[in-house]
GROMACS .gro file of C-alpha atoms in nm:
model
  213
    1UNK     CA    1  -3.264  -1.682   2.884
    2UNK     CA    2  -3.032  -1.568   3.161
    3UNK     CA    3  -2.982  -1.927   3.281
    4UNK     CA    4  -2.948  -2.077   2.932
    5UNK     CA    5  -2.623  -2.256   2.850
    6UNK     CA    6  -2.369  -2.047   2.664
    7UNK     CA    7  -2.107  -2.148   2.409
    8UNK     CA    8  -1.817  -1.912   2.336
    9UNK     CA    9  -1.637  -1.937   2.003
   10UNK     CA   10  -1.388  -1.754   1.785
   11UNK     CA   11  -1.459  -1.704   1.417
   12UNK     CA   12  -1.191  -1.629   1.161
   13UNK     CA   13  -1.168  -1.570   0.788
   14UNK     CA   14  -0.876  -1.528   0.552
   15UNK     CA   15  -0.883  -1.414   0.192
   16UNK     CA   16  -0.632  -1.321  -0.076
   17UNK     CA   17  -0.768  -1.052  -0.304
   18UNK     CA   18  -0.631  -0.856  -0.596
   19UNK     CA   19  -0.476  -0.518  -0.505
   20UNK     CA   20  -0.668  -0.204  -0.592
   21UNK     CA   21  -0.391   0.056  -0.561
   22UNK     CA   22  -0.025   0.078  -0.655
   23UNK     CA   23   0.198   0.350  -0.514
   24UNK     CA   24   0.549   0.441  -0.616
   25UNK     CA   25   0.788   0.726  -0.546
   26UNK     CA   26   0.972   0.926  -0.810
   27UNK     CA   27   1.266   1.139  -0.699
   28UNK     CA   28   1.436   1.401  -0.916
   29UNK     CA   29   1.786   1.497  -0.803
   30UNK     CA   30   2.055   1.744  -0.908
   31UNK     CA   31   2.409   1.841  -0.810
   32UNK     CA   32   2.608   2.148  -0.917
   33UNK     CA   33   2.882   2.370  -0.782
   34UNK     CA   34   2.663   2.678  -0.804
   35UNK     CA   35   2.368   2.712  -0.568
   36UNK     CA   36   2.145   2.907  -0.806
   37UNK     CA   37   2.215   2.663  -1.087
   38UNK     CA   38   2.127   2.375  -0.858
   39UNK     CA   39   1.794   2.533  -0.770
   40UNK     CA   40   1.715   2.613  -1.132
   41UNK     CA   41   1.798   2.265  -1.258
   42UNK     CA   42   1.605   2.105  -0.973
   43UNK     CA   43   1.296   2.308  -1.061
   44UNK     CA   44   1.333   2.210  -1.427
   45UNK     CA   45   1.360   1.839  -1.350
   46UNK     CA   46   1.066   1.854  -1.110
   47UNK     CA   47   0.864   2.030  -1.380
   48UNK     CA   48   0.954   1.759  -1.632
   49UNK     CA   49   0.826   1.495  -1.391
   50UNK     CA   50   0.506   1.690  -1.335
   51UNK     CA   51   0.453   1.725  -1.710
   52UNK     CA   52   0.486   1.352  -1.763
   53UNK     CA   53   0.242   1.282  -1.480
   54UNK     CA   54   0.000   1.535  -1.629
   55UNK     CA   55   0.016   1.351  -1.959
   56UNK     CA   56  -0.047   1.019  -1.783
   57UNK     CA   57  -0.389   1.116  -1.648
   58UNK     CA   58  -0.631   0.950  -1.585
   59UNK     CA   59  -0.389   0.662  -1.514
   60UNK     CA   60  -0.259   0.864  -1.220
   61UNK     CA   61  -0.529   0.872  -0.954
   62UNK     CA   62  -0.334   1.085  -0.707
   63UNK     CA   63   0.004   1.243  -0.656
   64UNK     CA   64   0.159   1.410  -0.355
   65UNK     CA   65   0.483   1.602  -0.320
   66UNK     CA   66   0.694   1.459  -0.042
   67UNK     CA   67   1.028   1.595   0.073
   68UNK     CA   68   1.209   1.879  -0.099
   69UNK     CA   69   1.576   1.877   0.004
   70UNK     CA   70   1.854   2.120  -0.083
   71UNK     CA   71   2.185   2.103   0.101
   72UNK     CA   72   2.549   2.212   0.066
   73UNK     CA   73   2.824   1.956   0.018
   74UNK     CA   74   3.142   2.035   0.211
   75UNK     CA   75   3.492   1.894   0.212
   76UNK     CA   76   3.575   1.653   0.489
   77UNK     CA   77   3.865   1.868   0.602
   78UNK     CA   78   3.661   2.182   0.660
   79UNK     CA   79   3.346   2.383   0.609
   80UNK     CA   80   3.421   2.487   0.253
   81UNK     CA   81   3.122   2.427   0.027
   82UNK     CA   82   3.223   2.243  -0.289
   83UNK     CA   83   2.877   2.177  -0.436
   84UNK     CA   84   2.505   2.185  -0.377
   85UNK     CA   85   2.263   1.896  -0.402
   86UNK     CA   86   1.888   1.893  -0.420
   87UNK     CA   87   1.602   1.647  -0.460
   88UNK     CA   88   1.223   1.650  -0.491
   89UNK     CA   89   1.015   1.338  -0.423
   90UNK     CA   90   0.661   1.270  -0.540
   91UNK     CA   91   0.438   0.981  -0.436
   92UNK     CA   92   0.216   0.861  -0.719
   93UNK     CA   93  -0.097   0.646  -0.678
   94UNK     CA   94  -0.218   0.445  -0.976
   95UNK     CA   95  -0.532   0.236  -1.022
   96UNK     CA   96  -0.473   0.130  -1.384
   97UNK     CA   97  -0.207  -0.137  -1.353
   98UNK     CA   98  -0.191  -0.200  -1.728
   99UNK     CA   99  -0.004   0.129  -1.778
  100UNK     CA  100   0.194   0.120  -1.452
  101UNK     CA  101   0.514  -0.038  -1.580
  102UNK     CA  102   0.540   0.192  -1.881
  103UNK     CA  103   0.477   0.500  -1.667
  104UNK     CA  104   0.745   0.405  -1.414
  105UNK     CA  105   1.006   0.347  -1.684
  106UNK     CA  106   0.920   0.668  -1.869
  107UNK     CA  107   0.974   0.859  -1.547
  108UNK     CA  108   1.300   0.676  -1.473
  109UNK     CA  109   1.423   0.750  -1.824
  110UNK     CA  110   1.475   1.113  -1.726
  111UNK     CA  111   1.823   1.217  -1.619
  112UNK     CA  112   1.894   1.190  -1.246
  113UNK     CA  113   1.549   1.048  -1.168
  114UNK     CA  114   1.496   0.743  -0.945
  115UNK     CA  115   1.174   0.544  -0.927
  116UNK     CA  116   1.100   0.314  -0.631
  117UNK     CA  117   0.802   0.083  -0.597
  118UNK     CA  118   0.536  -0.019  -0.649
  119UNK     CA  119   0.367  -0.077  -0.315
  120UNK     CA  120   0.046  -0.278  -0.364
  121UNK     CA  121  -0.252  -0.220  -0.136
  122UNK     CA  122  -0.630  -0.208  -0.103
  123UNK     CA  123  -0.846   0.100  -0.076
  124UNK     CA  124  -0.934   0.191   0.286
  125UNK     CA  125  -1.303   0.132   0.205
  126UNK     CA  126  -1.243  -0.181  -0.001
  127UNK     CA  127  -1.540  -0.425  -0.011
  128UNK     CA  128  -1.287  -0.698   0.069
  129UNK     CA  129  -1.277  -0.588   0.434
  130UNK     CA  130  -1.655  -0.611   0.468
  131UNK     CA  131  -1.665  -0.950   0.299
  132UNK     CA  132  -1.399  -1.100   0.525
  133UNK     CA  133  -1.573  -0.965   0.837
  134UNK     CA  134  -1.898  -1.127   0.726
  135UNK     CA  135  -1.710  -1.451   0.663
  136UNK     CA  136  -1.560  -1.440   1.013
  137UNK     CA  137  -1.907  -1.402   1.167
  138UNK     CA  138  -2.037  -1.691   0.956
  139UNK     CA  139  -1.744  -1.902   1.077
  140UNK     CA  140  -1.824  -1.821   1.441
  141UNK     CA  141  -2.188  -1.920   1.392
  142UNK     CA  142  -2.089  -2.243   1.217
  143UNK     CA  143  -1.855  -2.334   1.503
  144UNK     CA  144  -2.122  -2.260   1.762
  145UNK     CA  145  -2.368  -2.483   1.578
  146UNK     CA  146  -2.108  -2.763   1.561
  147UNK     CA  147  -2.053  -2.748   1.937
  148UNK     CA  148  -2.426  -2.735   2.005
  149UNK     CA  149  -2.488  -3.030   1.773
  150UNK     CA  150  -2.221  -3.232   1.952
  151UNK     CA  151  -2.415  -3.170   2.275
  152UNK     CA  152  -2.749  -3.258   2.122
  153UNK     CA  153  -2.858  -2.897   2.139
  154UNK     CA  154  -2.914  -2.607   1.902
  155UNK     CA  155  -2.812  -2.242   1.892
  156UNK     CA  156  -3.097  -2.022   2.010
  157UNK     CA  157  -2.961  -1.666   2.029
  158UNK     CA  158  -2.657  -1.443   2.003
  159UNK     CA  159  -2.552  -1.302   2.335
  160UNK     CA  160  -2.231  -1.116   2.250
  161UNK     CA  161  -2.016  -1.039   1.946
  162UNK     CA  162  -1.673  -0.871   1.961
  163UNK     CA  163  -1.447  -0.771   1.674
  164UNK     CA  164  -1.096  -0.879   1.766
  165UNK     CA  165  -0.935  -0.717   1.467
  166UNK     CA  166  -0.901  -0.703   1.092
  167UNK     CA  167  -0.556  -0.700   0.941
  168UNK     CA  168  -0.403  -0.674   0.598
  169UNK     CA  169  -0.056  -0.776   0.494
  170UNK     CA  170   0.222  -0.516   0.522
  171UNK     CA  171   0.272  -0.329   0.196
  172UNK     CA  172   0.495  -0.516  -0.046
  173UNK     CA  173   0.764  -0.298  -0.200
  174UNK     CA  174   0.973  -0.366  -0.504
  175UNK     CA  175   1.236  -0.117  -0.613
  176UNK     CA  176   1.302  -0.030  -0.974
  177UNK     CA  177   1.572   0.208  -1.089
  178UNK     CA  178   1.642   0.280  -1.455
  179UNK     CA  179   1.928   0.497  -1.574
  180UNK     CA  180   1.883   0.698  -1.889
  181UNK     CA  181   2.066   0.528  -2.175
  182UNK     CA  182   1.943   0.717  -2.478
  183UNK     CA  183   1.758   0.411  -2.600
  184UNK     CA  184   1.384   0.362  -2.624
  185UNK     CA  185   1.208   0.275  -2.298
  186UNK     CA  186   1.175  -0.104  -2.263
  187UNK     CA  187   0.854  -0.277  -2.165
  188UNK     CA  188   0.811  -0.372  -1.802
  189UNK     CA  189   0.549  -0.625  -1.699
  190UNK     CA  190   0.446  -0.619  -1.335
  191UNK     CA  191   0.263  -0.890  -1.143
  192UNK     CA  192   0.034  -0.734  -0.879
  193UNK     CA  193   0.083  -0.905  -0.543
  194UNK     CA  194  -0.234  -1.059  -0.390
  195UNK     CA  195  -0.333  -0.886  -0.068
  196UNK     CA  196  -0.402  -1.115   0.231
  197UNK     CA  197  -0.688  -0.995   0.451
  198UNK     CA  198  -0.774  -1.156   0.786
  199UNK     CA  199  -1.062  -1.092   1.024
  200UNK     CA  200  -1.148  -1.246   1.361
  201UNK     CA  201  -1.445  -1.218   1.597
  202UNK     CA  202  -1.534  -1.362   1.935
  203UNK     CA  203  -1.896  -1.456   1.995
  204UNK     CA  204  -2.110  -1.600   2.269
  205UNK     CA  205  -2.430  -1.786   2.183
  206UNK     CA  206  -2.700  -1.930   2.403
  207UNK     CA  207  -2.800  -2.286   2.323
  208UNK     CA  208  -3.087  -2.511   2.417
  209UNK     CA  209  -3.041  -2.758   2.701
  210UNK     CA  210  -2.782  -3.015   2.598
  211UNK     CA  211  -2.853  -3.386   2.598
  212UNK     CA  212  -2.577  -3.529   2.814
  213UNK     CA  213  -2.713  -3.875   2.883
   0.00000   0.00000   0.00000
């Protein structure tokens, strides 16, 4: 076996699969001349966002509070504070895409609320990753057999297999902002972006003695 001929190949696989997760960010903001009023109004708007997300369960799979910012606004000519601004951001993860558009617009319909997203992605443990890895190995074996056949030989054993990497496409972000108009919330249809997944392996196979004559 140690002296058997060896063929080295690279196997690859590429798939486009439907996304499993959608993430978007909702940011509530406020501005007022009085600091205490700014804090109070910011808490009220953040609570309104939380209440809407509570009502949206189980559509909302996960939510995480991001940055909470409160800062004074000063005049350019000096350090005099003329107002206070504040914002609270929440990242929302949704698995039910049928209700995603409506939820985003209902959130954006609140005063001084911005919604950005969605970002489409796969779960970290998505079966798609396993499937594309298996496909890459199958591609490597098929290539090795093609080379062996061209030499009048056959693949006899696997000597080495290395995973050279599995990649997914960078998250795709679309931004949606909707200002409160006093009218009913319109319908928003979203088209989930297919997620490209690529896997590659390098393999070495021993083959039977080739027929070179």
